[in-house]
Short mmCIF file of C-alpha atoms in Angstrom, two decimals:
data_model
loop_
_atom_site.label_atom_id
_atom_site.label_comp_id
_atom_site.label_asym_id
_atom_site.label_seq_id
_atom_site.Cartn_x
_atom_site.Cartn_y
_atom_site.Cartn_z
CA MET A 50 34.09 -18.01 -0.16
CA PRO A 51 34.95 -18.22 3.61
CA ILE A 52 38.26 -17.82 4.23
CA ARG A 53 39.93 -19.35 7.64
CA SER A 54 43.29 -18.10 9.18
CA SER A 55 43.53 -21.35 10.63
CA ASP A 56 41.25 -24.86 10.38
CA SER A 57 42.70 -25.28 14.01
CA ALA A 58 41.54 -22.80 16.13
CA LYS A 59 37.57 -22.90 16.42
CA THR A 60 37.81 -19.16 17.15
CA ASP A 61 39.02 -17.62 14.00
CA PRO A 62 37.37 -15.25 11.97
CA VAL A 63 35.34 -16.58 8.96
CA ILE A 64 35.55 -14.03 6.83
CA TYR A 65 33.52 -13.20 3.50
CA THR A 66 34.21 -10.96 0.86
CA LEU A 67 31.57 -9.16 -2.34
CA THR A 68 32.38 -6.44 -4.34
CA LEU A 69 29.48 -5.24 -5.98
CA GLN A 70 29.46 -2.04 -9.20
CA ASN A 71 27.77 1.36 -8.48
CA GLU A 72 24.32 0.27 -9.52
CA LEU A 73 21.10 -0.13 -7.57
CA ASP A 74 20.31 -3.54 -9.12
CA GLU A 75 23.11 -4.68 -6.97
CA LEU A 76 21.16 -4.48 -4.18
CA THR A 77 19.23 -7.50 -5.41
CA ARG A 78 23.04 -9.82 -5.50
CA LEU A 79 23.34 -8.30 -2.20
CA GLY A 80 20.62 -8.76 -0.16
CA GLN A 81 21.01 -12.78 -1.85
CA TRP A 82 24.72 -13.13 -0.83
CA ILE A 83 24.05 -11.79 2.90
CA ASN A 84 21.45 -14.14 3.33
CA GLY A 85 23.65 -16.70 2.57
CA VAL A 86 26.58 -16.01 4.17
CA ALA A 87 23.82 -15.55 7.53
CA GLU A 88 22.87 -19.09 6.35
CA GLN A 89 26.76 -20.78 6.48
CA LEU A 90 27.02 -18.85 10.19
CA SER A 91 23.99 -20.81 11.56
CA LEU A 92 23.43 -16.81 11.80
CA SER A 93 19.84 -16.56 14.20
CA ASP A 94 16.98 -14.33 12.00
CA LYS A 95 17.36 -11.20 13.94
CA ASP A 96 20.91 -11.08 13.24
CA THR A 97 20.54 -12.13 9.43
CA PHE A 98 17.30 -9.50 9.60
CA ARG A 99 19.88 -6.77 11.07
CA LEU A 100 22.61 -7.84 8.85
CA ASP A 101 20.38 -7.65 5.66
CA LEU A 102 18.80 -4.27 6.70
CA THR A 103 22.09 -2.61 7.67
CA LEU A 104 23.91 -3.74 4.28
CA ALA A 105 20.74 -2.34 1.68
CA GLU A 106 20.60 0.71 3.49
CA ALA A 107 24.18 1.60 3.79
CA VAL A 108 25.25 0.18 0.12
CA ALA A 109 21.47 1.85 -1.25
CA ASN A 110 22.93 5.16 -0.05
CA ILE A 111 26.10 5.03 -1.89
CA ILE A 112 24.94 4.18 -4.89
CA LYS A 113 22.58 6.30 -4.88
CA TYR A 114 24.83 9.74 -3.46
CA ALA A 115 27.95 9.01 -3.17
CA TYR A 116 29.06 9.33 -6.91
CA VAL A 117 29.27 12.43 -8.94
CA ASP A 118 30.36 11.37 -12.11
CA THR A 119 29.17 7.99 -14.49
CA LYS A 120 31.94 5.86 -14.06
CA SER A 121 31.63 2.53 -12.53
CA HIS A 122 32.38 2.01 -9.14
CA GLN A 123 33.44 -0.84 -7.34
CA ILE A 124 31.90 -1.61 -3.49
CA THR A 125 33.37 -3.78 -1.47
CA ILE A 126 31.80 -5.70 1.35
CA THR A 127 33.66 -7.54 4.02
CA VAL A 128 31.63 -9.69 6.34
CA CYS A 129 33.87 -10.55 9.42
CA HIS A 130 32.30 -13.50 11.71
CA GLN A 131 33.48 -14.42 15.53
CA PRO A 132 31.49 -16.26 18.08
CA ALA A 133 30.20 -13.21 19.78
CA GLN A 134 30.05 -11.06 17.17
CA THR A 135 29.81 -10.37 13.58
CA SER A 136 31.69 -7.17 11.82
CA VAL A 137 31.28 -5.42 8.02
CA ASP A 138 33.25 -3.25 6.31
CA ILE A 139 31.70 -1.51 3.53
CA ILE A 140 34.38 0.65 1.54
CA ASP A 141 33.68 2.42 -1.24
CA ASP A 142 35.62 5.48 -3.14
CA GLY A 143 32.57 7.74 -3.33
CA GLN A 144 32.85 11.72 -1.73
CA PRO A 145 33.55 12.05 1.69
CA PHE A 146 30.38 10.79 3.56
CA ASP A 147 30.17 9.96 7.18
CA PRO A 148 26.85 9.02 7.70
CA LEU A 149 27.49 8.79 11.25
CA LYS A 150 27.74 12.51 11.37
CA HIS A 151 24.28 13.00 9.50
CA PRO A 152 21.70 15.08 12.38
CA LYS A 153 19.34 12.30 13.73
CA VAL A 154 16.30 11.93 12.12
CA SER A 155 13.12 13.53 13.84
CA PHE A 156 9.89 11.69 14.15
CA PRO A 157 7.38 13.06 12.32
CA ARG A 158 4.23 14.26 14.14
CA ASP A 159 1.82 13.46 11.15
CA LEU A 160 1.73 12.03 7.70
CA ASP A 161 2.56 15.63 6.15
CA GLU A 162 6.16 15.78 7.54
CA ALA A 163 6.61 12.29 6.82
CA SER A 164 8.57 12.44 3.39
CA LYS A 165 11.59 13.60 4.86
CA GLY A 166 15.25 11.69 4.10
CA GLY A 167 17.18 9.91 6.94
CA LEU A 168 15.75 6.71 7.66
CA GLY A 169 18.26 5.01 5.81
CA ILE A 170 20.76 5.72 8.54
CA HIS A 171 18.40 6.21 11.23
CA LEU A 172 17.97 2.69 10.78
CA ILE A 173 21.56 1.68 10.48
CA ARG A 174 22.20 3.10 13.98
CA THR A 175 19.18 1.71 15.60
CA TYR A 176 20.38 -1.60 13.86
CA ALA A 177 23.74 -2.18 14.66
CA ASP A 178 25.62 -2.05 18.11
CA GLU A 179 28.23 -0.12 16.80
CA CYS A 180 29.44 2.08 13.76
CA PHE A 181 32.52 3.67 12.88
CA TYR A 182 33.16 6.01 10.05
CA GLU A 183 36.99 6.37 8.72
CA ARG A 184 38.93 8.25 5.63
CA ASN A 185 41.55 6.70 4.25
CA GLU A 186 42.95 8.44 1.11
CA ASN A 187 40.14 7.94 -0.87
CA ALA A 188 37.86 5.56 0.21
CA ASN A 189 35.17 5.91 2.68
CA ILE A 190 35.12 3.25 5.30
CA LEU A 191 32.11 2.39 7.48
CA LYS A 192 32.49 -0.33 9.97
CA MET A 193 29.52 -1.74 11.59
CA ILE A 194 29.26 -3.89 14.52
CA PHE A 195 26.78 -6.67 15.66
CA TYR A 196 26.55 -8.40 18.82
CA SER A 197 24.81 -12.45 18.64
CA THR A 198 21.91 -12.39 20.12
CA ASP A 199 19.81 -15.12 20.18
CA GLU A 200 16.07 -15.45 19.24
CA ASP A 201 14.92 -14.39 22.74
CA ASN A 202 16.67 -11.52 23.14
CA ASP A 203 16.62 -9.42 20.12
CA VAL A 204 15.96 -6.13 21.13
CA PRO A 205 18.39 -4.01 18.93
CA SER A 206 20.53 -1.90 20.93
CA LYS A 207 21.19 2.29 19.91
CA ILE A 208 23.73 4.18 19.73
CA MET B 172 7.11 -8.62 -4.99
CA HIS B 173 3.68 -8.44 -6.06
CA LEU B 174 -0.13 -7.12 -4.44
CA GLU B 175 -2.72 -9.00 -4.56
CA THR B 176 -5.93 -6.66 -3.61
CA SER B 177 -9.79 -7.78 -2.87
CA LEU B 178 -12.79 -6.33 -1.57
CA LEU B 179 -13.45 -6.47 1.53
CA GLU B 180 -17.48 -6.13 3.25
CA GLY B 181 -18.38 -2.72 4.09
CA GLY B 182 -16.33 -1.58 1.01
CA ILE B 183 -12.86 -2.09 2.88
CA LYS B 184 -9.74 -2.91 0.10
CA GLN B 185 -7.33 -5.32 1.75
CA ILE B 186 -4.37 -5.36 -0.44
CA LYS B 187 -1.81 -7.90 0.33
CA LEU B 188 1.64 -7.67 -0.22
CA VAL B 189 4.13 -10.79 -0.92
CA GLY B 190 7.98 -10.56 -1.00
CA ARG B 191 10.85 -8.29 0.00
CA LEU B 192 9.95 -4.92 0.32
CA ASP B 193 13.13 -3.47 -0.89
CA VAL B 194 14.40 -0.59 -3.68
CA LYS B 195 13.87 -3.68 -6.21
CA GLY B 196 10.55 -4.69 -4.59
CA ALA B 197 9.18 -1.24 -4.33
CA GLY B 198 9.66 -0.28 -7.83
CA GLU B 199 7.63 -3.35 -8.70
CA ILE B 200 4.99 -2.56 -6.82
CA ASP B 201 4.83 1.05 -5.39
CA ASP B 202 2.61 2.75 -8.39
CA ALA B 203 0.56 -0.41 -7.98
CA PHE B 204 0.27 0.30 -4.55
CA LEU B 205 -0.45 4.06 -4.98
CA ILE B 206 -3.24 3.55 -7.62
CA GLN B 207 -5.01 0.28 -5.80
CA ALA B 208 -4.67 2.36 -2.22
CA ALA B 209 -4.46 6.05 -2.70
CA THR B 210 -6.49 6.96 -5.66
CA LYS B 211 -10.39 7.43 -3.81
CA LYS B 212 -11.69 7.33 -0.29
CA ALA B 213 -11.80 4.39 1.07
CA GLY B 214 -10.87 1.41 4.28
CA VAL B 215 -7.76 0.30 3.04
CA LEU B 216 -6.32 -2.67 5.13
CA VAL B 217 -2.85 -3.65 3.81
CA ASP B 218 -1.75 -7.35 4.55
CA MET B 219 1.65 -7.58 5.59
CA ALA B 220 2.08 -10.84 7.13
CA GLU B 221 3.68 -11.80 4.39
CA VAL B 222 6.23 -9.21 3.50
CA ASN B 223 9.83 -10.48 5.00
CA PHE B 224 11.61 -7.94 4.75
CA ILE B 225 11.18 -3.87 4.78
CA ALA B 226 14.11 -1.10 3.70
CA SER B 227 13.39 2.36 4.00
CA ILE B 228 11.93 2.36 0.83
CA GLY B 229 9.14 0.28 1.44
CA VAL B 230 8.92 2.64 4.97
CA ARG B 231 8.51 5.55 2.68
CA MET B 232 6.08 4.01 0.01
CA LEU B 233 3.80 3.27 2.12
CA LEU B 234 4.15 6.86 4.31
CA SER B 235 3.27 8.40 0.96
CA SER B 236 -0.04 5.93 0.19
CA ALA B 237 -1.39 6.53 3.47
CA LYS B 238 -0.58 10.31 3.18
CA ALA B 239 -2.69 10.35 0.25
CA LEU B 240 -5.50 8.22 1.33
CA VAL B 241 -6.05 10.12 3.97
CA ARG B 242 -5.62 13.48 2.03
CA ARG B 243 -9.10 11.97 0.32
CA GLY B 244 -10.54 11.06 3.61
CA GLY B 245 -10.08 7.95 3.90
CA LYS B 246 -8.41 5.45 6.01
CA MET B 247 -4.93 2.90 6.00
CA ILE B 248 -4.28 0.18 8.42
CA LEU B 249 -1.14 -2.25 8.38
CA LEU B 250 -2.64 -5.99 9.36
CA ASN B 251 -0.25 -8.61 11.00
CA PRO B 252 3.43 -7.32 10.30
CA THR B 253 5.96 -10.35 11.12
CA PRO B 254 7.85 -9.33 14.39
CA MET B 255 10.82 -8.24 12.30
CA VAL B 256 8.70 -6.25 9.95
CA ASN B 257 6.93 -4.71 12.53
CA GLU B 258 10.25 -3.54 14.77
CA VAL B 259 11.42 -1.78 11.58
CA LEU B 260 7.80 -0.28 11.48
CA THR B 261 8.27 0.76 15.20
CA SER B 262 11.98 1.77 14.87
CA SER B 263 10.72 4.48 11.89
CA GLY B 264 7.58 5.47 13.80
CA VAL B 265 5.25 4.24 10.88
CA ASP B 266 3.72 2.85 13.98
CA GLU B 267 2.43 6.72 15.02
CA LEU B 268 1.22 7.12 11.62
CA ILE B 269 -0.35 4.66 10.53
CA PRO B 270 -2.23 2.18 13.05
CA VAL B 271 -0.45 -1.17 12.94
CA SER B 272 -3.29 -4.45 13.58
CA HIS B 273 -3.12 -7.62 14.70
CA ASP B 274 -6.73 -8.38 14.56
CA PHE B 275 -8.18 -8.81 11.46
CA GLU B 276 -11.80 -8.28 12.58
CA ALA B 277 -11.17 -5.25 14.97
CA ALA B 278 -8.99 -3.28 11.74
CA CYS B 279 -12.40 -4.02 10.13
CA GLU B 280 -14.52 -1.90 12.22
CA ASP B 281 -11.89 0.50 13.02
CA LEU B 282 -12.17 1.03 8.79
CA LYS B 283 -15.92 1.21 8.84
CA ALA B 284 -16.67 3.20 11.15
CA ALA B 285 -13.64 5.63 9.55
CA VAL B 286 -14.39 6.30 6.44
CA SER B 287 -18.15 6.37 7.31
CA GLU B 288 -17.72 9.76 9.20
#
């Protein structure tokens, strides 16, 4: 459900929030949700793909690697849309982990080298225009910012 | 996510992938894809035209099967990925390891030549 801080101001941000459990099956719900949000916001196919991909990668990493117990945890995703940009905050209560400090992936020279990890974080860095990480008390907060593109100007910038 | 296989002229195996190649999609087809693509020497044409999304797990699925296929003397070509899927392949360096083609006839000729060597 989108939230507008004021109906009168056309440039007020539109905010959507989703809470997921730390289970891989939740990635399907995440994909359906972000595609629905993008459709409501009339985002370009390119911008929709960028949100879909980076969220899928970031949340999959959290579900797979952030928790050292077997308890149920919540992951909260907030999308804040303004005409020029969309920001996404992902909050989890897992182990402290700054994905932006993860070593940059080196491309494999041949197929024998090709099974190394780190590709998901590489895609996040590639497809988001800006990324910020913050540890706040017991929460990891990853913020990704996407400048709005049109279909004719769709090359993602690298950070 | 599902896959459809067919045998083309010259013994080329075509594997058409359909759907989202994300965690769920890759989990649904990765075993079948490996069996179809990489259990014997062959030219394998992977039709990507109906893959509308690919995440890193899908990239890794393609790479691991291509690796197994090449070890058996075969070759894989990715055919007609959509522009956004193609961009992920390029961003991941996959196109340097598995050829990407938008020309069906040329890809088939390339595969025939590769497996006859």
